[in-house]
Short mmCIF file of C-alpha atoms in Angstrom, two decimals:
data_model
loop_
_atom_site.label_atom_id
_atom_site.label_comp_id
_atom_site.label_asym_id
_atom_site.label_seq_id
_atom_site.Cartn_x
_atom_site.Cartn_y
_atom_site.Cartn_z
CA MET A 1 -0.10 0.04 -0.01
CA ALA A 2 3.16 2.41 0.69
CA GLU A 3 3.67 3.47 -2.65
CA SER A 4 6.50 6.09 -3.51
CA ASP A 5 6.19 8.96 -5.88
CA ASP A 6 9.06 7.39 -8.42
CA THR A 7 7.63 3.73 -8.90
CA ALA A 8 5.36 3.88 -12.15
CA PRO A 9 7.37 4.87 -15.21
CA ASP A 10 10.31 2.75 -13.99
CA LEU A 11 9.28 -0.54 -14.13
CA ASP A 12 11.74 -1.95 -16.46
CA ALA A 13 12.67 -4.30 -13.62
CA VAL A 14 9.46 -5.76 -13.26
CA SER A 15 9.42 -7.32 -16.30
CA GLU A 16 12.53 -9.30 -15.50
CA ARG A 17 11.34 -10.72 -12.46
CA LYS A 18 10.26 -14.44 -13.36
CA GLY A 19 8.70 -17.69 -12.00
CA LEU A 20 8.38 -18.00 -8.35
CA ARG A 21 9.78 -14.24 -7.32
CA ALA A 22 7.39 -13.23 -9.93
CA LEU A 23 4.78 -15.01 -8.18
CA VAL A 24 5.46 -14.00 -4.56
CA ASN A 25 5.87 -10.36 -5.61
CA THR A 26 2.54 -10.85 -7.45
CA LEU A 27 1.12 -11.42 -3.54
CA LEU A 28 3.07 -9.59 -1.57
CA VAL A 29 3.93 -6.14 -3.31
CA GLU A 30 0.95 -4.19 -4.39
CA THR A 31 1.67 -2.44 -7.71
CA ARG A 32 -0.53 0.61 -8.03
CA SER A 33 -3.76 0.38 -8.97
CA VAL A 34 -5.80 2.87 -11.52
CA MET A 35 -8.37 2.70 -8.54
CA PRO A 36 -7.34 4.03 -5.62
CA ALA A 37 -6.22 1.75 -2.45
CA ALA A 38 -8.89 1.25 0.11
CA GLY A 39 -6.48 3.74 2.22
CA ALA A 40 -7.29 4.10 5.95
CA THR A 41 -9.29 0.83 5.88
CA GLY A 42 -6.62 -1.11 4.19
CA LEU A 43 -5.06 -1.78 7.18
CA SER A 44 -7.76 -2.30 9.57
CA LEU A 45 -9.67 -4.83 6.51
CA VAL A 46 -5.99 -7.03 6.28
CA LEU A 47 -6.51 -7.04 10.26
CA VAL A 48 -10.22 -8.32 9.71
CA ILE A 49 -9.04 -10.75 7.39
CA ALA A 50 -6.40 -12.32 9.47
CA ALA A 51 -8.58 -12.71 12.48
CA MET A 52 -11.17 -14.51 10.30
CA CYS A 53 -8.25 -16.66 8.95
CA PHE A 54 -6.93 -17.50 12.22
CA LEU A 55 -10.67 -18.79 13.29
CA ALA A 56 -10.80 -20.77 10.36
CA SER A 57 -7.53 -22.29 10.82
CA LEU A 58 -8.51 -23.13 13.99
CA ALA A 59 -11.54 -24.48 13.19
CA LEU A 60 -10.23 -26.65 10.35
CA GLY A 61 -7.14 -27.57 12.47
CA ALA A 62 -9.86 -28.84 15.02
CA ALA A 63 -12.00 -30.83 13.09
CA LEU A 64 -8.78 -32.63 11.35
CA SER A 65 -7.56 -33.23 15.01
CA VAL A 66 -10.95 -34.31 16.36
CA ALA A 67 -11.26 -37.04 13.24
CA HIS A 68 -7.75 -38.22 14.07
CA VAL A 69 -8.81 -38.90 17.55
CA THR A 70 -11.69 -40.73 16.63
CA ALA A 71 -10.01 -42.58 14.25
CA GLY A 72 -7.85 -44.08 17.18
CA TRP A 73 -10.66 -44.62 19.39
CA THR A 74 -12.67 -46.62 16.95
CA SER A 75 -9.44 -49.01 16.45
CA ASP A 76 -9.17 -48.91 20.25
CA LEU A 77 -12.18 -49.77 21.25
CA SER A 78 -13.30 -52.24 18.56
CA GLY A 79 -10.11 -54.47 19.48
CA ALA A 80 -11.98 -55.19 22.72
CA ILE A 81 -15.02 -56.21 24.48
CA THR A 82 -16.27 -57.30 28.17
CA ILE A 83 -18.20 -60.06 29.23
CA GLU A 84 -20.28 -58.98 32.38
CA VAL A 85 -21.07 -62.33 34.99
CA LYS A 86 -23.94 -61.32 36.94
CA GLN A 87 -25.13 -63.39 39.73
CA SER A 88 -27.55 -66.42 39.19
CA ASN A 89 -29.36 -68.88 40.96
CA GLU A 90 -28.92 -71.63 38.55
CA MET A 91 -25.23 -71.60 38.37
CA SER A 92 -22.17 -70.36 40.72
CA SER A 93 -20.39 -67.33 39.41
CA ASP A 94 -17.02 -69.58 38.99
CA GLU A 95 -18.77 -71.90 36.90
CA GLN A 96 -20.67 -69.43 34.66
CA VAL A 97 -16.51 -67.98 34.44
CA ARG A 98 -15.27 -71.27 33.11
CA ALA A 99 -18.24 -72.31 30.84
CA ILE A 100 -17.60 -68.55 29.14
CA LEU A 101 -13.99 -69.20 29.14
CA TYR A 102 -14.36 -72.39 27.60
CA ILE A 103 -16.72 -71.09 24.66
CA LEU A 104 -14.28 -68.17 23.70
CA SER A 105 -11.46 -70.49 23.55
CA ASP A 106 -12.96 -71.95 20.77
CA THR A 107 -14.27 -69.04 19.09
CA LYS A 108 -12.53 -68.12 16.02
CA GLY A 109 -11.37 -64.26 15.93
CA VAL A 110 -10.57 -64.15 19.88
CA LYS A 111 -7.15 -63.36 20.95
CA SER A 112 -6.93 -63.61 24.32
CA ALA A 113 -9.64 -63.89 27.21
CA ARG A 114 -9.19 -63.29 30.58
CA ALA A 115 -10.80 -63.06 33.93
CA LEU A 116 -10.52 -60.55 36.50
CA THR A 117 -9.83 -61.11 39.61
CA LYS A 118 -11.56 -59.72 42.59
CA GLU A 119 -8.43 -57.29 42.96
CA ASP A 120 -8.60 -56.31 39.52
CA VAL A 121 -12.29 -55.29 39.90
CA THR A 122 -11.86 -53.83 43.13
CA ALA A 123 -9.16 -51.57 41.38
CA LEU A 124 -11.44 -50.24 38.60
CA LEU A 125 -13.97 -49.52 41.42
CA GLU A 126 -11.91 -47.66 43.90
CA PRO A 127 -11.60 -44.69 42.07
CA TRP A 128 -15.34 -43.98 41.95
CA LEU A 129 -15.97 -45.60 45.50
CA GLY A 130 -12.69 -44.45 47.33
CA ALA A 131 -10.16 -46.72 48.69
CA GLY A 132 -11.34 -49.29 51.18
CA ASN A 133 -14.83 -48.71 50.47
CA VAL A 134 -15.11 -51.88 48.23
CA THR A 135 -16.25 -54.24 50.90
CA ASP A 136 -16.49 -58.49 50.83
CA ASP A 137 -20.51 -58.27 50.95
CA LEU A 138 -20.76 -56.03 47.81
CA PRO A 139 -22.14 -57.74 44.90
CA LEU A 140 -19.44 -57.54 42.07
CA PRO A 141 -20.13 -58.75 38.92
CA HIS A 142 -17.49 -60.96 37.55
CA LEU A 143 -15.58 -59.41 34.22
CA ILE A 144 -13.97 -61.21 31.52
CA ASP A 145 -11.88 -58.78 29.43
CA VAL A 146 -11.68 -60.28 25.89
CA ARG A 147 -9.30 -58.91 23.06
CA ILE A 148 -10.86 -59.74 19.73
CA ASP A 149 -8.64 -59.72 16.10
CA ALA A 150 -10.27 -56.32 14.77
CA ASN A 151 -9.38 -57.22 11.34
CA ALA A 152 -11.09 -60.69 11.47
CA PRO A 153 -13.76 -60.40 14.23
CA PRO A 154 -15.74 -63.39 15.93
CA ASP A 155 -19.68 -63.16 14.90
CA LEU A 156 -20.61 -61.23 17.85
CA ILE A 157 -24.22 -62.24 18.12
CA ALA A 158 -23.72 -65.84 17.75
CA LEU A 159 -21.26 -65.65 20.49
CA SER A 160 -23.40 -63.66 22.82
CA ASP A 161 -25.97 -66.43 22.25
CA ALA A 162 -23.75 -69.13 23.08
CA ILE A 163 -22.52 -67.03 26.04
CA SER A 164 -25.98 -66.62 27.50
CA MET A 165 -27.12 -69.96 26.81
CA ALA A 166 -24.19 -71.69 28.28
CA ALA A 167 -24.16 -69.42 31.39
CA PRO A 168 -27.25 -67.34 32.61
CA GLY A 169 -26.51 -63.62 33.70
CA ALA A 170 -23.58 -63.23 31.71
CA VAL A 171 -24.10 -60.11 29.30
CA LEU A 172 -21.44 -59.42 26.29
CA ASP A 173 -20.89 -55.74 26.45
CA THR A 174 -19.20 -54.88 22.85
CA HIS A 175 -18.52 -51.29 24.25
CA ARG A 176 -20.79 -50.09 21.03
CA GLN A 177 -22.90 -47.62 22.90
CA TRP A 178 -19.93 -46.01 24.68
CA GLN A 179 -18.43 -45.89 21.57
CA ALA A 180 -21.15 -44.78 19.95
CA GLN A 181 -21.68 -41.82 22.27
CA LEU A 182 -18.24 -40.95 22.12
CA LEU A 183 -18.44 -40.97 18.29
CA HIS A 184 -21.58 -38.70 18.22
CA ALA A 185 -19.78 -36.64 20.60
CA ALA A 186 -16.91 -36.25 18.24
CA ARG A 187 -18.79 -35.75 15.32
CA ALA A 188 -20.61 -33.40 16.85
CA ALA A 189 -17.44 -31.31 17.39
CA GLU A 190 -16.17 -31.93 14.10
CA PHE A 191 -19.55 -30.77 12.63
CA LEU A 192 -19.40 -27.65 14.60
CA ALA A 193 -16.20 -26.80 13.39
CA TYR A 194 -17.35 -26.99 10.02
CA ALA A 195 -19.84 -24.77 10.69
CA VAL A 196 -17.23 -22.42 12.35
CA LEU A 197 -15.49 -22.77 9.13
CA LEU A 198 -18.66 -21.81 6.89
CA VAL A 199 -19.79 -19.07 9.13
CA VAL A 200 -16.59 -17.82 9.02
CA THR A 201 -16.44 -17.62 5.10
CA ALA A 202 -19.79 -16.11 5.12
CA THR A 203 -18.83 -13.60 7.17
CA THR A 204 -15.66 -13.07 5.23
CA ILE A 205 -17.30 -12.38 2.23
CA ALA A 206 -19.70 -10.03 3.38
CA ILE A 207 -16.99 -7.67 4.99
CA ILE A 208 -15.57 -7.92 1.66
CA THR A 209 -18.65 -7.07 -0.25
CA PHE A 210 -19.37 -4.24 1.89
CA ALA A 211 -15.49 -2.89 1.82
CA THR A 212 -15.87 -3.21 -2.17
CA ARG A 213 -19.19 -1.65 -2.43
CA ALA A 214 -17.69 1.41 -0.11
CA GLY A 215 -14.82 1.41 -2.25
CA LEU A 216 -16.77 1.95 -5.42
CA SER A 217 -19.35 4.50 -4.10
CA ALA A 218 -16.12 6.80 -2.32
CA ASN A 219 -14.52 6.55 -6.10
CA ARG A 220 -17.41 6.97 -7.96
CA GLU A 221 -15.83 9.69 -9.80
CA VAL A 222 -12.82 7.53 -10.49
CA VAL A 223 -15.02 5.00 -11.87
CA GLU A 224 -17.13 7.23 -13.85
CA VAL A 225 -13.81 8.73 -15.60
CA LEU A 226 -12.84 4.91 -16.43
CA HIS A 227 -16.02 4.39 -17.85
CA LEU A 228 -15.83 7.47 -20.17
CA THR A 229 -11.99 6.75 -21.13
CA GLY A 230 -13.72 3.58 -22.61
CA ALA A 231 -12.98 0.70 -19.36
CA ARG A 232 -14.96 -2.09 -19.42
CA ASP A 233 -16.46 -3.14 -16.25
CA LYS A 234 -13.57 -6.24 -16.25
CA PHE A 235 -10.97 -3.64 -16.40
CA ILE A 236 -12.30 -1.76 -13.50
CA ALA A 237 -13.02 -5.22 -11.54
CA ALA A 238 -9.46 -6.37 -12.35
CA GLU A 239 -8.16 -3.01 -10.91
CA VAL A 240 -10.25 -3.53 -7.52
CA GLN A 241 -9.76 -7.41 -7.26
CA ARG A 242 -5.92 -7.16 -7.38
CA HIS A 243 -6.41 -5.19 -4.30
CA PHE A 244 -8.29 -7.60 -2.62
CA LEU A 245 -5.73 -10.23 -3.60
CA HIS A 246 -3.27 -8.54 -1.71
CA LEU A 247 -5.80 -8.06 1.45
CA GLY A 248 -6.91 -11.64 1.34
CA PHE A 249 -3.37 -12.97 1.17
CA ARG A 250 -1.83 -10.73 3.78
CA GLY A 251 -4.68 -11.16 5.76
CA GLY A 252 -4.60 -15.02 5.29
CA LEU A 253 -0.69 -15.24 5.89
CA ILE A 254 -1.09 -13.11 9.23
CA GLY A 255 -4.02 -15.53 10.82
CA LEU A 256 -2.42 -19.20 9.45
CA VAL A 257 1.14 -17.65 11.39
CA LEU A 258 -1.11 -17.18 14.62
CA SER A 259 -3.19 -20.55 14.42
CA VAL A 260 0.08 -22.34 13.77
CA ALA A 261 1.40 -20.94 16.38
CA THR A 262 -1.38 -21.74 18.72
CA PHE A 263 -1.33 -25.43 17.33
CA LEU A 264 2.27 -25.79 18.14
CA LEU A 265 1.75 -24.64 21.83
CA LEU A 266 -1.36 -27.04 22.16
CA GLY A 267 0.98 -29.92 20.88
CA LEU A 268 3.76 -28.85 23.46
CA GLN A 269 1.00 -28.60 26.40
CA SER A 270 -0.28 -32.30 25.21
CA GLY A 271 3.55 -33.41 25.41
CA GLY A 272 3.60 -32.63 28.87
CA THR A 273 2.19 -34.21 31.78
CA ALA A 274 -0.53 -32.26 32.69
CA GLY A 275 -3.09 -34.08 30.43
CA GLU A 276 -4.18 -33.39 26.72
CA PRO A 277 -5.78 -29.82 26.26
CA SER A 278 -9.71 -30.22 24.90
CA LEU A 279 -11.90 -28.68 22.58
CA PHE A 280 -15.83 -29.39 23.74
CA MET A 281 -14.04 -32.02 26.19
CA LEU A 282 -12.58 -34.04 23.04
CA PRO A 283 -8.53 -34.19 23.46
CA VAL A 284 -7.23 -32.08 20.55
CA SER A 285 -3.26 -33.39 20.59
CA GLY A 286 -1.55 -30.58 18.63
CA LEU A 287 -1.85 -31.30 14.72
CA ARG A 288 -0.45 -34.03 12.81
CA LEU A 289 2.51 -33.32 10.18
CA GLY A 290 0.34 -34.25 7.21
CA ASP A 291 -2.46 -31.55 8.34
CA TYR A 292 -0.02 -28.28 7.76
CA PRO A 293 -0.63 -28.57 4.45
CA ALA A 294 -4.21 -27.89 4.78
CA LEU A 295 -3.79 -24.91 7.00
CA ILE A 296 -1.69 -23.64 4.25
CA GLY A 297 -4.80 -23.70 1.89
CA VAL A 298 -6.52 -21.02 4.16
CA PRO A 299 -4.68 -18.17 3.00
CA VAL A 300 -4.86 -19.14 -0.46
CA ALA A 301 -8.42 -19.49 0.42
CA ALA A 302 -8.77 -16.32 1.43
CA ALA A 303 -7.12 -14.41 -0.87
CA LEU A 304 -8.96 -16.60 -3.70
CA VAL A 305 -12.35 -15.38 -1.61
CA ALA A 306 -11.32 -11.93 -1.58
CA VAL A 307 -10.77 -11.72 -5.24
CA LEU A 308 -13.85 -13.13 -6.29
CA THR A 309 -16.00 -11.63 -3.99
CA ALA A 310 -14.67 -7.98 -4.84
CA ARG A 311 -15.00 -8.94 -8.73
CA ILE A 312 -18.47 -10.19 -8.49
CA THR A 313 -19.37 -7.13 -6.22
CA VAL A 314 -17.89 -4.63 -8.63
CA MET A 315 -19.46 -6.46 -11.80
CA ARG A 316 -22.75 -6.36 -9.88
CA THR A 317 -22.24 -2.75 -8.46
CA LEU A 318 -20.91 -1.24 -11.93
CA HIS A 319 -24.09 -2.82 -13.90
CA ARG A 320 -26.28 -0.75 -12.29
CA LEU A 321 -24.78 2.08 -12.80
CA LEU A 322 -24.47 3.63 -16.99
CA MET B 1 -32.58 15.92 -23.87
CA ARG B 2 -33.66 16.89 -20.35
CA TYR B 3 -32.27 16.17 -16.86
CA GLY B 4 -34.78 14.15 -14.56
CA MET B 5 -38.10 16.19 -14.94
CA GLY B 6 -36.60 19.40 -15.80
CA PRO B 7 -37.54 21.42 -18.82
CA GLU B 8 -35.86 19.87 -22.16
CA VAL B 9 -31.97 21.59 -22.34
CA LEU B 10 -32.03 20.82 -26.03
CA ARG B 11 -34.29 20.56 -28.47
CA ASP B 12 -34.73 20.00 -32.51
CA VAL B 13 -30.64 20.01 -32.24
CA SER B 14 -29.78 18.77 -35.46
CA PHE B 15 -26.33 18.41 -37.33
CA HIS B 16 -23.38 16.36 -38.62
CA LEU B 17 -19.91 16.34 -37.94
CA ALA B 18 -18.11 14.94 -41.18
CA PRO B 19 -15.28 12.82 -40.43
CA GLY B 20 -11.88 14.84 -40.28
CA SER B 21 -13.94 17.85 -39.73
CA PHE B 22 -13.04 20.57 -37.17
CA HIS B 23 -15.74 22.88 -35.63
CA PHE B 24 -16.47 24.81 -32.59
CA LEU B 25 -19.34 24.72 -30.46
CA THR B 26 -20.18 28.45 -29.10
CA GLY B 27 -23.32 30.07 -27.31
CA PRO B 28 -23.79 31.90 -24.22
CA SER B 29 -23.30 30.28 -20.97
CA GLY B 30 -26.03 27.79 -19.88
CA ALA B 31 -27.04 27.03 -23.54
CA GLY B 32 -26.60 23.72 -23.38
CA LYS B 33 -22.80 23.28 -24.71
CA THR B 34 -21.88 20.97 -22.42
CA SER B 35 -24.97 18.88 -22.17
CA LEU B 36 -24.53 18.40 -25.91
CA LEU B 37 -20.90 16.91 -25.40
CA LYS B 38 -22.23 14.84 -22.64
CA LEU B 39 -24.84 13.36 -25.18
CA MET B 40 -21.49 12.94 -27.62
CA PHE B 41 -19.37 11.28 -25.32
CA MET B 42 -22.34 9.15 -24.01
CA ALA B 43 -22.29 10.04 -20.53
CA SER B 44 -25.81 11.09 -21.02
CA ARG B 45 -28.72 9.23 -23.22
CA PRO B 46 -31.09 11.49 -24.79
CA SER B 47 -34.76 11.62 -23.64
CA ARG B 48 -35.82 11.85 -27.30
CA GLY B 49 -34.20 12.00 -30.71
CA LEU B 50 -31.21 10.58 -32.63
CA ILE B 51 -27.75 10.54 -32.05
CA THR B 52 -25.75 8.53 -34.44
CA MET B 53 -22.04 7.88 -33.66
CA PHE B 54 -19.77 6.21 -36.10
CA GLY B 55 -22.92 4.42 -37.70
CA ARG B 56 -24.30 3.61 -34.53
CA ASP B 57 -27.33 4.87 -32.50
CA ILE B 58 -26.23 5.51 -29.05
CA ALA B 59 -29.96 6.02 -27.56
CA THR B 60 -30.32 2.19 -27.92
CA LEU B 61 -26.86 0.88 -27.76
CA PRO B 62 -26.05 -1.98 -25.24
CA ARG B 63 -24.35 -1.20 -22.30
CA ASP B 64 -21.20 -3.77 -23.34
CA GLU B 65 -20.49 -2.06 -26.72
CA LEU B 66 -20.16 1.48 -24.80
CA PRO B 67 -16.50 1.22 -24.23
CA ASP B 68 -15.58 0.33 -27.89
CA LEU B 69 -17.27 3.53 -29.04
CA ARG B 70 -15.96 5.44 -25.99
CA ARG B 71 -12.34 5.02 -26.97
CA ARG B 72 -12.85 6.43 -30.24
CA VAL B 73 -14.12 9.54 -28.46
CA GLY B 74 -11.35 11.45 -26.45
CA VAL B 75 -13.05 14.29 -24.22
CA VAL B 76 -11.14 17.21 -22.53
CA PHE B 77 -13.56 17.74 -19.45
CA GLN B 78 -14.36 21.38 -18.94
CA GLU B 79 -13.28 20.25 -14.70
CA PHE B 80 -10.30 18.18 -16.27
CA ARG B 81 -11.27 15.21 -14.52
CA LEU B 82 -7.93 13.86 -13.58
CA LEU B 83 -7.23 10.86 -11.06
CA ASP B 84 -5.78 12.72 -8.11
CA HIS B 85 -4.41 9.55 -6.33
CA LEU B 86 -2.39 9.01 -10.13
CA THR B 87 0.72 10.74 -11.34
CA THR B 88 0.41 13.25 -14.59
CA TYR B 89 2.20 10.61 -16.65
CA GLU B 90 -0.11 7.76 -15.17
CA ASN B 91 -3.29 10.00 -16.16
CA VAL B 92 -2.09 10.99 -19.55
CA ALA B 93 -1.37 7.04 -20.43
CA LEU B 94 -4.96 5.91 -18.55
CA PRO B 95 -6.28 5.51 -21.70
CA LEU B 96 -3.70 3.26 -23.72
CA LYS B 97 -3.33 1.14 -20.37
CA ILE B 98 -7.47 0.73 -20.60
CA GLN B 99 -7.11 -0.19 -24.23
CA GLY B 100 -4.65 -3.00 -22.75
CA ARG B 101 -1.70 -1.91 -23.93
CA THR B 102 1.66 -2.65 -22.33
CA GLU B 103 3.74 0.27 -20.66
CA ALA B 104 6.72 -0.39 -22.79
CA SER B 105 5.04 0.25 -25.97
CA TYR B 106 3.64 3.48 -25.08
CA ARG B 107 6.06 4.87 -22.60
CA ALA B 108 7.84 7.11 -25.06
CA ASP B 109 4.62 8.30 -26.49
CA VAL B 110 3.38 9.43 -23.58
CA ARG B 111 6.72 11.13 -22.43
CA GLU B 112 6.67 12.85 -25.86
CA LEU B 113 3.32 14.27 -25.62
CA LEU B 114 3.70 15.22 -22.22
CA ALA B 115 6.94 17.29 -23.30
CA TRP B 116 5.23 18.88 -25.90
CA VAL B 117 2.58 20.19 -23.77
CA GLY B 118 4.88 21.50 -21.42
CA LEU B 119 4.64 18.84 -18.81
CA GLY B 120 7.81 17.13 -19.38
CA GLU B 121 9.03 18.19 -15.55
CA ARG B 122 5.79 17.64 -14.04
CA MET B 123 5.23 13.78 -15.16
CA GLN B 124 5.59 12.57 -11.64
CA ALA B 125 3.63 15.24 -10.11
CA ARG B 126 0.06 14.69 -9.16
CA PRO B 127 -2.90 16.71 -10.14
CA PRO B 128 -3.49 18.21 -6.83
CA THR B 129 -0.08 19.80 -6.95
CA LEU B 130 -0.67 21.22 -10.78
CA SER B 131 -1.59 24.53 -11.58
CA GLY B 132 -4.98 24.77 -13.62
CA GLY B 133 -2.92 25.55 -16.82
CA GLU B 134 -0.99 22.54 -16.17
CA LYS B 135 -3.96 20.53 -15.10
CA GLN B 136 -5.94 21.41 -18.29
CA ARG B 137 -2.84 20.53 -20.69
CA ALA B 138 -2.43 17.00 -18.73
CA ALA B 139 -6.76 16.70 -19.58
CA ILE B 140 -6.09 17.49 -23.22
CA ALA B 141 -2.52 15.17 -23.38
CA ARG B 142 -5.07 12.33 -22.19
CA ALA B 143 -7.81 13.30 -24.60
CA VAL B 144 -5.28 12.92 -27.52
CA VAL B 145 -3.04 10.48 -26.56
CA ALA B 146 -4.95 7.46 -28.34
CA GLN B 147 -5.50 9.48 -31.35
CA PRO B 148 -9.16 9.27 -31.19
CA ASP B 149 -11.25 9.55 -34.07
CA LEU B 150 -13.28 12.31 -32.40
CA LEU B 151 -12.14 14.86 -30.21
CA LEU B 152 -14.62 16.67 -27.79
CA ALA B 153 -13.49 19.34 -25.58
CA ASP B 154 -15.10 21.87 -23.24
CA GLU B 155 -13.37 25.00 -22.78
CA PRO B 156 -9.70 23.73 -23.27
CA THR B 157 -7.86 26.92 -23.08
CA GLY B 158 -10.09 28.42 -20.57
CA ASN B 159 -7.06 28.19 -17.94
CA VAL B 160 -4.21 28.78 -19.94
CA ASP B 161 -2.49 32.19 -21.46
CA PRO B 162 -3.08 33.01 -25.01
CA GLU B 163 0.00 31.60 -25.67
CA MET B 164 -0.37 28.04 -24.64
CA GLY B 165 -3.99 28.61 -26.02
CA LYS B 166 -2.28 29.06 -29.39
CA ARG B 167 0.13 25.85 -28.80
CA LEU B 168 -3.03 23.79 -27.79
CA LEU B 169 -5.03 24.83 -30.99
CA ARG B 170 -1.99 23.82 -33.15
CA LEU B 171 -2.40 20.15 -31.37
CA PHE B 172 -5.57 20.26 -32.22
CA MET B 173 -5.05 21.22 -35.72
CA GLU B 174 -2.07 18.66 -35.98
CA LEU B 175 -4.42 16.21 -34.50
CA ASN B 176 -7.18 17.29 -37.15
CA ARG B 177 -4.65 16.93 -39.80
CA LEU B 178 -4.13 13.23 -38.99
CA GLY B 179 -8.06 12.46 -39.41
CA THR B 180 -9.11 13.23 -35.76
CA SER B 181 -12.61 15.06 -36.01
CA ILE B 182 -12.46 17.80 -33.55
CA LEU B 183 -15.37 19.98 -31.66
CA ILE B 184 -14.22 22.33 -29.31
CA ALA B 185 -16.94 24.30 -26.91
CA THR B 186 -15.31 27.98 -25.97
CA HIS B 187 -16.04 31.09 -25.56
CA ASP B 188 -13.02 32.11 -26.75
CA GLN B 189 -13.82 34.11 -29.69
CA ALA B 190 -10.22 34.69 -30.76
CA LEU B 191 -9.49 31.36 -30.88
CA VAL B 192 -12.46 30.54 -33.10
CA SER B 193 -11.18 33.47 -35.48
CA GLU B 194 -7.64 31.85 -35.30
CA ALA B 195 -8.63 28.75 -36.57
CA GLY B 196 -11.04 29.93 -38.84
CA ALA B 197 -13.13 26.64 -38.31
CA PRO B 198 -17.02 26.21 -38.79
CA GLU B 199 -18.90 27.33 -35.36
CA LEU B 200 -22.05 25.85 -34.51
CA VAL B 201 -23.99 28.15 -32.07
CA LEU B 202 -26.33 26.99 -29.52
CA LYS B 203 -28.88 29.30 -28.36
CA GLY B 204 -31.88 29.01 -26.55
CA GLY B 205 -31.36 25.00 -26.82
CA ARG B 206 -31.22 25.80 -30.44
CA LEU B 207 -28.46 25.51 -32.96
CA THR B 208 -27.56 27.17 -36.15
CA VAL B 209 -23.98 26.81 -38.14
CA ARG B 210 -22.25 29.72 -38.48
CA GLY B 211 -19.43 29.66 -41.08
#
C-alpha cells in the first residue's frame, strides 16, 4: 500500500522478474492500481481478514484433529469387548466364568480372554467408591476382558447367544454403546468446527462485499472517468480485485501464522504431563505434520474468496450504473 | 434532452459532423454546450431524438458496446477530471492502459506528448499539485494520447495564457490533419477566428451553423 512517487514509469525491472519470485511479488507487493487503494481501511481490513483466517484455521485444525482422535478410538475400542457375569441362582459365578472361557477358547477371532480377579475389579471401582470402601459383601459382577482380532472379528451375535445359553446372567458388552456416544460427541464437535468454518467464510464474504461497495462509491468519480475513457467493467474489476488479492493473502498469512503457533503450543502442552488439552471435552493433541498443508490452504482460500467476492461485487455494482 | 423532470435543455438540435472535420461549439453560458458534449461522449442518453456516432444509434446501444465507442472519442472535460491518486504521466497514459496496451509500448509516446504540452518536468507530479493550466494541458494530453477518431473539448483553453492557447490549438489542428474530427466548445472568440473553422452556435436550446 505504501507507494512512493517514483514507482510508475520505471517498471523495467518488473518485467525481468520471473517465475516464483514474480509470483511472490504479485502476492506480496502491491503495484499501483488505477483504482485508489482503500487507504485507511486497508490495514483494518487486513486485520479483520487475519482474524477470520485465524478462526478458520483453528476450526479446520480442530476438525482434523478430532477426526484423528476418533479414528484412533474406533480402532482401540473395536479390539476389546467385556463379558459381565451377574450372579445367578442356577450356577455359581465361577462355573459360569469357566463355561464362558471354554466357549471363548473355541471361538475364532478371539485373541485372548482373561477373567478379572476380585482385586482387578476392586481396583476398577476404587476411583469411584474410594479406597477401602469396596467391601466383601458388595455383590460385584465378574468381568472377563476379551481381546478380539479387529481385522477378523468373531460373530458377536452368535457369541452373545452362546454365552447366555451356557451361563445365564452373562452379558456381552461390546462397548458399542459407549463408543457410539463418544463418536457422536466427536462427530458433533467436527460438525461444529466445519460450521464455524462456514460462518467465518460467509462473514468474510460479507465484509469484503461491503468494503468493495464502499470503495466503489467513494471512488464514483474515478469509476465514471474510467468508464468515459472506455474502460470495461472487467478492467475496473481487475484493478479492484488486485487490491483484494493482496488484502486477502496478507490477512490469510497473518491468520495462518497465529493459528500454527496456537497448534504448536497445544502440541507442546499435550507433550507434558498435565494431560491433553481439550476442545468440547475432546482431546486436541496438536496437529499432525500431514495437517499443516491443509492449513496453508487457508490464506490461499482467503485470497481466492477476497478476489472472487470483490470481482462479483464490482461487476454487479457497476452494472447498476450507466 | 432533459435532466430528470426538468425542462428540455436541448431540442431540435440537428447537425452532422463529417469525419475529419473541425468545428467550434459556441453560445452563451447555460445554452447547453456541455449537455450536448455529454450526449456525444455518452455520459448521458437522450430523452428523445436520434444520436448516431460512427454509424451506431447511441440511445439504444447495449451497455457492453459502449466502451468500444468511447475509446474512439477523446474528451477534455471542463473540470479536467484527472485522477488525483495517479501521477500526471499515469493520468495521460490511462486511455492506452485501458485499451490493454503494455507500458513498454507507449512509454516513449506519452513522454513525448507530455514534453510537447510543457509537462515534461511535471510527469511525476500528482494533479492536486498542478496549476490550473497544467491540469488543463494534462487533461488535453489524456484526451489526445490514443489518437481518437473524435475529440470533444469543453473550454480547453479556459485556464491557459493566449500563448499556450495557440500552442494547444496547433495540437488540435495537427490531430485534425491526422484524421481526427474535432469539436471544441469555447467562449474564446480569438481562438475561433484564429482557427477559421465553422462554428455551431447554441442558443435557447437550438443550434445554428455559422461559417
